mmCIF file of C-alpha atoms in Angstrom:
data_model
loop_
_atom_site.group_PDB
_atom_site.id
_atom_site.type_symbol
_atom_site.label_atom_id
_atom_site.label_comp_id
_atom_site.label_asym_id
_atom_site.label_seq_id
_atom_site.Cartn_x
_atom_site.Cartn_y
_atom_site.Cartn_z
ATOM 1 C CA MET A 72 -5.191 4.056 -17.984
ATOM 2 C CA GLU A 73 -8.162 3.059 -20.061
ATOM 3 C CA LYS A 74 -10.286 6.056 -19.164
ATOM 4 C CA GLU A 75 -9.101 9.613 -19.585
ATOM 5 C CA ILE A 76 -9.123 11.263 -16.156
ATOM 6 C CA THR A 77 -6.699 14.114 -16.776
ATOM 7 C CA LEU A 78 -9.181 16.967 -16.437
ATOM 8 C CA GLU A 79 -10.921 15.277 -13.518
ATOM 9 C CA LEU A 80 -7.637 15.351 -11.606
ATOM 10 C CA VAL A 81 -7.344 19.082 -12.310
ATOM 11 C CA ARG A 82 -10.771 19.599 -10.789
ATOM 12 C CA VAL A 83 -9.485 17.833 -7.661
ATOM 13 C CA THR A 84 -6.494 20.137 -7.211
ATOM 14 C CA GLU A 85 -8.600 23.188 -8.095
ATOM 15 C CA ALA A 86 -11.037 22.352 -5.298
ATOM 16 C CA ALA A 87 -8.233 21.890 -2.771
ATOM 17 C CA ALA A 88 -6.540 25.122 -3.841
ATOM 18 C CA LEU A 89 -9.777 27.100 -3.660
ATOM 19 C CA MET A 90 -10.465 25.916 -0.127
ATOM 20 C CA ALA A 91 -6.903 26.461 1.068
ATOM 21 C CA SER A 92 -6.705 29.944 -0.407
ATOM 22 C CA ARG A 93 -9.617 31.120 1.718
ATOM 23 C CA TYR A 94 -7.300 30.916 4.740
ATOM 24 C CA LEU A 95 -4.421 32.869 3.178
ATOM 25 C CA GLY A 96 -2.417 34.770 5.774
ATOM 26 C CA ARG A 97 -4.494 33.730 8.784
ATOM 27 C CA GLY A 98 -1.624 31.960 10.486
ATOM 28 C CA ASP A 99 -3.403 28.617 10.810
ATOM 29 C CA LYS A 100 -1.619 25.997 8.706
ATOM 30 C CA GLU A 101 -3.646 23.156 10.256
ATOM 31 C CA MET A 102 -6.883 24.716 8.982
ATOM 32 C CA VAL A 103 -5.323 25.202 5.536
ATOM 33 C CA ASP A 104 -4.481 21.499 5.387
ATOM 34 C CA LYS A 105 -7.790 20.363 6.877
ATOM 35 C CA MET A 106 -9.994 22.254 4.419
ATOM 36 C CA ALA A 107 -7.857 21.421 1.376
ATOM 37 C CA SER A 108 -7.849 17.722 2.324
ATOM 38 C CA ASP A 109 -11.620 17.708 2.869
ATOM 39 C CA ALA A 110 -12.266 19.205 -0.564
ATOM 40 C CA MET A 111 -9.715 17.012 -2.338
ATOM 41 C CA ARG A 112 -11.079 13.852 -0.743
ATOM 42 C CA GLY A 113 -14.647 14.797 -1.632
ATOM 43 C CA MET A 114 -13.787 15.485 -5.275
ATOM 44 C CA LEU A 115 -11.897 12.208 -5.689
ATOM 45 C CA ASP A 116 -15.077 10.186 -5.242
ATOM 46 C CA TYR A 117 -16.514 11.773 -8.410
ATOM 47 C CA ILE A 118 -13.836 10.149 -10.586
ATOM 48 C CA GLU A 119 -14.567 6.915 -12.448
ATOM 49 C CA MET A 120 -11.722 4.876 -11.003
ATOM 50 C CA ARG A 121 -10.838 2.335 -8.373
ATOM 51 C CA GLY A 122 -8.135 4.348 -6.703
ATOM 52 C CA THR A 123 -5.931 3.533 -3.736
ATOM 53 C CA VAL A 124 -3.978 6.229 -1.918
ATOM 54 C CA VAL A 125 -0.337 5.105 -1.762
ATOM 55 C CA LEU A 126 1.068 8.488 -0.778
ATOM 56 C CA GLY A 127 -1.022 10.890 1.235
ATOM 57 C CA GLU A 128 -1.566 12.464 4.620
ATOM 58 C CA GLY A 129 -0.080 9.607 6.637
ATOM 59 C CA GLU A 130 -1.014 6.279 8.150
ATOM 60 C CA LYS A 131 -4.667 5.414 8.761
ATOM 61 C CA ASP A 132 -4.471 5.965 12.525
ATOM 62 C CA LYS A 133 -2.906 9.410 12.077
ATOM 63 C CA ALA A 134 -4.995 10.903 9.258
ATOM 64 C CA PRO A 135 -8.800 11.135 9.047
ATOM 65 C CA MET A 136 -8.731 11.042 5.245
ATOM 66 C CA LEU A 137 -6.328 10.600 2.341
ATOM 67 C CA TYR A 138 -4.464 8.097 4.462
ATOM 68 C CA ILE A 139 -2.270 5.398 2.924
ATOM 69 C CA GLY A 140 -4.440 2.536 1.712
ATOM 70 C CA GLU A 141 -7.684 4.523 1.549
ATOM 71 C CA GLN A 142 -9.918 3.675 -1.407
ATOM 72 C CA VAL A 143 -11.044 6.661 -3.473
ATOM 73 C CA GLY A 144 -13.145 7.045 -6.620
ATOM 74 C CA ARG A 145 -16.463 5.514 -7.670
ATOM 75 C CA TRP A 146 -15.198 1.921 -7.702
ATOM 76 C CA ALA A 147 -17.518 0.679 -10.444
ATOM 77 C CA GLU A 148 -16.666 -2.768 -11.759
ATOM 78 C CA ASP A 149 -15.223 -1.547 -15.071
ATOM 79 C CA ASP A 150 -13.298 1.444 -13.630
ATOM 80 C CA PRO A 151 -9.483 1.346 -13.968
ATOM 81 C CA GLU A 152 -7.399 0.464 -10.908
ATOM 82 C CA LEU A 153 -5.036 3.314 -10.058
ATOM 83 C CA ASP A 154 -2.487 4.257 -7.432
ATOM 84 C CA ILE A 155 -2.970 7.808 -6.192
ATOM 85 C CA ALA A 156 -0.377 10.134 -4.630
ATOM 86 C CA VAL A 157 -1.517 13.441 -3.151
ATOM 87 C CA ASP A 158 -0.402 16.501 -1.276
ATOM 88 C CA PRO A 159 -3.472 18.704 -0.709
ATOM 89 C CA VAL A 160 -1.154 21.653 -0.070
ATOM 90 C CA ASP A 161 2.599 21.522 -0.477
ATOM 91 C CA GLY A 162 3.428 24.504 1.671
ATOM 92 C CA THR A 163 0.674 24.860 4.281
ATOM 93 C CA ARG A 164 2.876 27.305 6.191
ATOM 94 C CA LEU A 165 3.319 29.336 3.009
ATOM 95 C CA VAL A 166 -0.446 29.734 2.734
ATOM 96 C CA ALA A 167 -0.867 30.441 6.436
ATOM 97 C CA PHE A 168 1.569 33.348 6.219
ATOM 98 C CA GLY A 169 0.785 34.542 2.699
ATOM 99 C CA LEU A 170 4.089 33.413 1.196
ATOM 100 C CA PRO A 171 4.731 32.272 -2.411
ATOM 101 C CA ASN A 172 5.024 28.844 -4.082
ATOM 102 C CA ALA A 173 2.261 26.829 -2.379
ATOM 103 C CA ILE A 174 0.534 24.332 -4.677
ATOM 104 C CA SER A 175 -2.010 21.509 -4.506
ATOM 105 C CA VAL A 176 -0.756 18.305 -6.112
ATOM 106 C CA ILE A 177 -1.973 14.892 -7.279
ATOM 107 C CA ALA A 178 -0.480 12.094 -9.357
ATOM 108 C CA ALA A 179 -2.091 8.910 -10.684
ATOM 109 C CA THR A 180 -0.522 5.793 -12.194
ATOM 110 C CA GLU A 181 -1.434 2.244 -12.992
ATOM 111 C CA ARG A 182 -1.345 -0.077 -9.961
ATOM 112 C CA GLY A 183 2.177 -0.574 -8.629
ATOM 113 C CA GLY A 184 3.616 2.404 -10.491
ATOM 114 C CA ILE A 185 4.926 4.406 -7.517
ATOM 115 C CA GLU A 186 7.950 3.287 -5.496
ATOM 116 C CA TYR A 187 7.870 3.131 -1.699
ATOM 117 C CA LEU A 188 10.569 5.083 0.135
ATOM 118 C CA PRO A 189 10.992 3.981 3.768
ATOM 119 C CA THR A 190 12.423 7.253 5.122
ATOM 120 C CA TYR A 191 10.539 10.484 5.716
ATOM 121 C CA TYR A 192 13.511 12.477 4.396
ATOM 122 C CA SER A 193 15.744 11.971 1.390
ATOM 123 C CA TYR A 194 18.670 13.722 -0.261
ATOM 124 C CA LYS A 195 17.550 15.027 -3.659
ATOM 125 C CA LEU A 196 19.016 16.432 -6.846
ATOM 126 C CA ALA A 197 16.614 17.626 -9.565
ATOM 127 C CA VAL A 198 17.370 19.061 -13.009
ATOM 128 C CA GLY A 199 15.661 19.840 -16.298
ATOM 129 C CA PRO A 200 15.888 17.993 -19.641
ATOM 130 C CA GLU A 201 19.257 19.400 -20.750
ATOM 131 C CA LEU A 202 20.968 18.165 -17.597
ATOM 132 C CA ALA A 203 19.044 14.888 -17.215
ATOM 133 C CA GLY A 204 21.520 12.008 -16.933
ATOM 134 C CA LYS A 205 24.494 14.376 -16.837
ATOM 135 C CA LEU A 206 24.916 15.105 -13.095
ATOM 136 C CA ASP A 207 25.671 12.733 -10.228
ATOM 137 C CA ILE A 208 24.180 13.084 -6.752
ATOM 138 C CA ASN A 209 27.341 11.423 -5.354
ATOM 139 C CA ALA A 210 29.660 13.959 -7.006
ATOM 140 C CA SER A 211 30.743 17.150 -5.272
ATOM 141 C CA ILE A 212 28.657 20.261 -5.688
ATOM 142 C CA ARG A 213 31.635 21.942 -7.334
ATOM 143 C CA GLU A 214 31.870 19.173 -9.951
ATOM 144 C CA ASN A 215 28.138 19.153 -10.671
ATOM 145 C CA LEU A 216 28.077 22.920 -11.123
ATOM 146 C CA ARG A 217 31.106 22.773 -13.424
ATOM 147 C CA VAL A 218 29.446 20.086 -15.568
ATOM 148 C CA ALA A 219 26.103 21.911 -15.611
ATOM 149 C CA ALA A 220 27.683 25.173 -16.717
ATOM 150 C CA ALA A 221 29.589 23.458 -19.536
ATOM 151 C CA ILE A 222 26.522 21.602 -20.841
ATOM 152 C CA LEU A 223 24.248 24.649 -20.660
ATOM 153 C CA GLY A 224 26.865 26.952 -22.183
ATOM 154 C CA MET A 225 26.697 29.264 -19.183
ATOM 155 C CA ASP A 226 29.170 30.695 -16.742
ATOM 156 C CA ILE A 227 28.905 29.143 -13.283
ATOM 157 C CA SER A 228 27.966 32.590 -11.963
ATOM 158 C CA GLU A 229 24.838 32.457 -14.155
ATOM 159 C CA LEU A 230 23.543 29.165 -12.749
ATOM 160 C CA THR A 231 20.715 29.274 -10.197
ATOM 161 C CA CYS A 232 20.355 26.620 -7.518
ATOM 162 C CA VAL A 233 17.302 26.247 -5.292
ATOM 163 C CA VAL A 234 17.852 25.081 -1.724
ATOM 164 C CA LEU A 235 15.527 24.793 1.265
ATOM 165 C CA ASN A 236 16.650 27.315 3.868
ATOM 166 C CA ARG A 237 17.495 24.902 6.672
ATOM 167 C CA ASP A 238 20.417 24.644 9.107
ATOM 168 C CA ARG A 239 21.158 21.171 7.738
ATOM 169 C CA HIS A 240 21.968 22.766 4.375
ATOM 170 C CA ARG A 241 24.628 25.173 5.655
ATOM 171 C CA GLU A 242 27.480 23.205 4.024
ATOM 172 C CA ILE A 243 25.598 22.972 0.716
ATOM 173 C CA ILE A 244 24.845 26.687 0.706
ATOM 174 C CA ASP A 245 28.420 27.621 1.617
ATOM 175 C CA GLU A 246 29.835 25.376 -1.134
ATOM 176 C CA ILE A 247 27.522 26.821 -3.812
ATOM 177 C CA ARG A 248 28.602 30.309 -2.762
ATOM 178 C CA ARG A 249 32.291 29.385 -2.850
ATOM 179 C CA VAL A 250 31.921 28.034 -6.373
ATOM 180 C CA GLY A 251 30.128 31.236 -7.381
ATOM 181 C CA ALA A 252 26.654 30.127 -8.493
ATOM 182 C CA ARG A 253 23.459 31.950 -7.586
ATOM 183 C CA ILE A 254 21.209 30.600 -4.848
ATOM 184 C CA LYS A 255 17.483 30.904 -4.350
ATOM 185 C CA LEU A 256 16.599 29.959 -0.773
ATOM 186 C CA ILE A 257 13.048 28.794 -0.104
ATOM 187 C CA SER A 258 11.325 28.247 3.223
ATOM 188 C CA ASP A 259 8.976 25.440 2.078
ATOM 189 C CA GLY A 260 7.416 23.979 -1.057
ATOM 190 C CA ASP A 261 10.108 21.845 -2.612
ATOM 191 C CA ILE A 262 7.794 20.001 -5.033
ATOM 192 C CA ALA A 263 7.381 23.180 -7.069
ATOM 193 C CA ALA A 264 11.087 23.964 -6.664
ATOM 194 C CA ALA A 265 12.175 20.606 -8.098
ATOM 195 C CA ILE A 266 9.710 20.821 -10.995
ATOM 196 C CA ALA A 267 10.804 24.392 -11.774
ATOM 197 C CA THR A 268 14.173 23.087 -12.966
ATOM 198 C CA ALA A 269 12.386 21.647 -16.021
ATOM 199 C CA LEU A 270 10.427 24.818 -16.805
ATOM 200 C CA PRO A 271 12.512 27.283 -18.870
ATOM 201 C CA GLU A 272 10.540 30.311 -17.712
ATOM 202 C CA SER A 273 11.481 29.653 -14.077
ATOM 203 C CA ASN A 274 15.193 30.456 -14.608
ATOM 204 C CA VAL A 275 16.097 27.688 -12.143
ATOM 205 C CA ASN A 276 18.755 25.138 -13.110
ATOM 206 C CA ILE A 277 19.296 22.813 -10.152
ATOM 207 C CA TYR A 278 17.411 21.830 -7.014
ATOM 208 C CA ILE A 279 19.492 20.168 -4.302
ATOM 209 C CA GLY A 280 19.114 19.276 -0.654
ATOM 210 C CA ILE A 281 17.400 17.173 1.983
ATOM 211 C CA GLY A 282 13.606 17.231 1.996
ATOM 212 C CA GLY A 283 10.550 15.052 2.248
ATOM 213 C CA SER A 284 10.536 11.705 0.462
ATOM 214 C CA PRO A 285 6.823 12.017 -0.459
ATOM 215 C CA GLU A 286 7.620 15.321 -2.161
ATOM 216 C CA ALA A 287 10.401 13.604 -4.117
ATOM 217 C CA LEU A 288 7.946 11.046 -5.493
ATOM 218 C CA LEU A 289 5.418 13.696 -6.542
ATOM 219 C CA ALA A 290 8.140 15.790 -8.186
ATOM 220 C CA ALA A 291 9.329 12.657 -10.022
ATOM 221 C CA ALA A 292 5.839 12.191 -11.487
ATOM 222 C CA ALA A 293 6.028 15.638 -13.071
ATOM 223 C CA LEU A 294 9.659 15.442 -14.138
ATOM 224 C CA LYS A 295 8.953 12.167 -15.949
ATOM 225 C CA SER A 296 6.528 14.041 -18.208
ATOM 226 C CA LEU A 297 8.808 17.064 -18.586
ATOM 227 C CA GLY A 298 11.909 15.046 -19.507
ATOM 228 C CA GLY A 299 13.762 16.193 -16.396
ATOM 229 C CA GLU A 300 15.388 14.039 -13.759
ATOM 230 C CA ILE A 301 15.433 13.595 -10.011
ATOM 231 C CA GLN A 302 17.989 11.543 -8.130
ATOM 232 C CA VAL A 303 17.274 10.479 -4.554
ATOM 233 C CA LYS A 304 19.141 8.816 -1.689
ATOM 234 C CA LEU A 305 17.529 7.733 1.568
ATOM 235 C CA TRP A 306 18.406 10.047 4.465
ATOM 236 C CA PRO A 307 17.860 8.530 7.932
ATOM 237 C CA ILE A 308 17.218 11.147 10.608
ATOM 238 C CA ASP A 309 19.263 9.366 13.283
ATOM 239 C CA GLU A 310 21.380 6.307 14.003
ATOM 240 C CA GLU A 311 18.356 4.340 15.193
ATOM 241 C CA GLU A 312 16.602 4.761 11.851
ATOM 242 C CA ARG A 313 19.815 3.996 9.987
ATOM 243 C CA THR A 314 20.266 0.726 11.880
ATOM 244 C CA ARG A 315 16.645 -0.270 11.322
ATOM 245 C CA LEU A 316 16.883 0.343 7.570
ATOM 246 C CA VAL A 317 20.084 -1.663 7.252
ATOM 247 C CA GLU A 318 18.510 -4.530 9.197
ATOM 248 C CA GLN A 319 15.540 -4.439 6.811
ATOM 249 C CA GLY A 320 17.895 -4.818 3.860
ATOM 250 C CA TYR A 321 17.869 -1.279 2.453
ATOM 251 C CA ASP A 322 21.016 -0.063 0.709
ATOM 252 C CA LEU A 323 21.575 3.476 1.975
ATOM 253 C CA GLU A 324 23.997 4.185 -0.872
ATOM 254 C CA LYS A 325 21.466 3.303 -3.560
ATOM 255 C CA VAL A 326 20.552 6.138 -5.914
ATOM 256 C CA TYR A 327 16.900 6.138 -6.961
ATOM 257 C CA LYS A 328 16.358 7.845 -10.308
ATOM 258 C CA THR A 329 13.146 9.062 -11.918
ATOM 259 C CA ASP A 330 12.213 5.716 -13.457
ATOM 260 C CA ASP A 331 12.915 3.952 -10.160
ATOM 261 C CA LEU A 332 10.544 6.271 -8.319
ATOM 262 C CA ILE A 333 7.809 6.282 -10.973
ATOM 263 C CA LYS A 334 7.919 2.798 -12.468
ATOM 264 C CA SER A 335 4.932 3.212 -14.783
ATOM 265 C CA ASP A 336 5.364 4.794 -18.212
ATOM 266 C CA ASN A 337 1.880 6.244 -17.855
ATOM 267 C CA VAL A 338 1.610 8.737 -15.015
ATOM 268 C CA ILE A 339 -0.647 11.792 -14.848
ATOM 269 C CA PHE A 340 0.406 14.749 -12.713
ATOM 270 C CA ALA A 341 -1.745 17.778 -11.900
ATOM 271 C CA ALA A 342 -1.125 20.835 -9.747
ATOM 272 C CA THR A 343 -2.987 24.062 -9.001
ATOM 273 C CA GLY A 344 -1.385 27.162 -7.562
ATOM 274 C CA VAL A 345 -2.549 28.286 -4.136
ATOM 275 C CA THR A 346 -0.173 31.233 -3.765
ATOM 276 C CA ASP A 347 1.805 32.905 -6.556
ATOM 277 C CA GLY A 348 5.009 31.085 -7.460
ATOM 278 C CA ASP A 349 7.592 30.293 -10.106
ATOM 279 C CA MET A 350 5.468 27.502 -11.563
ATOM 280 C CA LEU A 351 1.883 28.713 -11.154
ATOM 281 C CA ARG A 352 -0.071 31.781 -10.151
ATOM 282 C CA GLY A 353 -2.073 31.484 -6.977
ATOM 283 C CA VAL A 354 -5.837 31.740 -6.554
ATOM 284 C CA ARG A 355 -7.097 35.266 -7.232
ATOM 285 C CA PHE A 356 -10.435 36.644 -6.109
ATOM 286 C CA TYR A 357 -12.429 39.371 -7.824
ATOM 287 C CA LYS A 358 -16.108 40.207 -7.253
ATOM 288 C CA ASN A 359 -17.437 36.732 -6.454
ATOM 289 C CA THR A 360 -15.078 35.152 -8.971
ATOM 290 C CA ALA A 361 -12.035 33.027 -8.243
ATOM 291 C CA ILE A 362 -9.379 32.446 -10.905
ATOM 292 C CA THR A 363 -7.129 29.400 -10.715
ATOM 293 C CA GLU A 364 -4.101 28.380 -12.745
ATOM 294 C CA SER A 365 -3.228 24.700 -13.078
ATOM 295 C CA ILE A 366 -0.776 22.517 -14.941
ATOM 296 C CA VAL A 367 -1.470 18.924 -15.943
ATOM 297 C CA MET A 368 0.803 16.515 -17.752
ATOM 298 C CA ARG A 369 0.926 12.923 -18.908
ATOM 299 C CA SER A 370 4.169 11.014 -19.291
ATOM 300 C CA ARG A 371 3.032 8.635 -22.061
ATOM 301 C CA THR A 372 2.370 11.485 -24.502
ATOM 302 C CA ARG A 373 4.567 14.175 -22.885
ATOM 303 C CA THR A 374 1.563 16.493 -23.194
ATOM 304 C CA ILE A 375 1.644 19.547 -20.934
ATOM 305 C CA ARG A 376 -1.480 21.641 -20.461
ATOM 306 C CA ARG A 377 -1.879 24.894 -18.583
ATOM 307 C CA ILE A 378 -5.438 25.625 -17.536
ATOM 308 C CA ILE A 379 -6.815 28.945 -16.342
ATOM 309 C CA ALA A 380 -10.301 28.599 -14.891
ATOM 310 C CA GLN A 381 -12.816 31.167 -13.677
ATOM 311 C CA HIS A 382 -15.093 29.982 -10.874
ATOM 312 C CA ASN A 383 -18.296 31.895 -10.135
ATOM 313 C CA LEU A 384 -18.458 31.635 -6.365
ATOM 314 C CA ASN A 385 -22.223 32.115 -6.300
ATOM 315 C CA TYR A 386 -22.564 28.823 -8.187
ATOM 316 C CA LYS A 387 -19.347 26.943 -7.389
ATOM 317 C CA THR A 388 -19.951 23.863 -5.250
ATOM 318 C CA ILE A 389 -17.428 21.649 -3.487
ATOM 319 C CA PRO A 390 -18.169 18.262 -1.915
ATOM 320 C CA LEU A 391 -16.816 17.960 1.632
ATOM 321 C CA LYS A 392 -15.995 14.408 2.620
ATOM 322 C CA SER A 393 -16.197 15.108 6.358
ATOM 323 C CA SER A 394 -19.875 16.048 6.259
ATOM 324 C CA GLY A 395 -20.936 14.244 3.085
ATOM 325 C CA GLU A 396 -22.432 17.517 1.863
ATOM 326 C CA VAL A 397 -22.018 19.381 -1.415
ATOM 327 C CA ARG A 398 -21.708 23.020 -0.410
ATOM 328 C CA TYR A 399 -21.672 26.309 -2.269
ATOM 329 C CA ILE A 400 -18.191 27.623 -1.577
ATOM 330 C CA ASN A 401 -19.515 30.998 -0.401
ATOM 331 C CA SER A 402 -21.640 29.229 2.218
ATOM 332 C CA ILE A 403 -18.670 27.581 3.913
ATOM 333 C CA LYS A 404 -17.709 29.564 6.998
ATOM 334 C CA ARG A 405 -14.154 30.782 7.342
#
């Protein structure tokens, strides 16, 4: 990317996180997503780029903004062409019920740098740098845990696996318990969970399970900068989808690795915490001041920045795409 947009992307996720956090614990996940999307979309048009959303809120007829194919940015003639992947809030339900590990996420690459996955769900295995290239998504959980423990110099009982708490994961959970590793069950927010495997302070070693394919791509953008790895296999939800994919020529046994998912060597990833989590602290409010914590990274240089920002809410403005207005955040009704 010819122009440095790293900090501009942080401002985008900060805006989305600030708006989402205003609805913490109110039980309305649709409002959390709506307001975060509105702020994120408004901020994107301030960036000097010709951006195209390749991963967002859905198809054009199902999403009012941040839909796949939407053009974002200023679109001046000399602006770089970028593919944009977003999740205004990974964990809208977490915010709605005041639970941890919700984040706002964006990734940007050169045109054509993000792979397309045709299924909504995929089977995923994510690890940090020490285990990158060492585990196999097709191997048994017992074998992967044995290998991980040996490489890390740990007893299996000291390993921590993160798994989404879903009925479909009952066999995975039971097998991890039989082998003797520790399990951290999460209700939502598997982007942060996958990335946490590459952050030493998180004390998480492996993420495994079936989750959203868009979340796998966004996690891959971060893990590429952190030196970690994600492996992914398509996971059709039923026989009808399986048949359709086979007819379209997809190999359901193919394993997509980090470089298959993020094909560009130059990807920027940014995230801001909405609620407190293993990776980032959530938005905190104190006397007309909001404090945000963000992380931003770039794969080409492997630079990782953590940014703590204080926002004076009497002066902080956020552009809302839906109305075309730039509003003081304290003037926006909740």
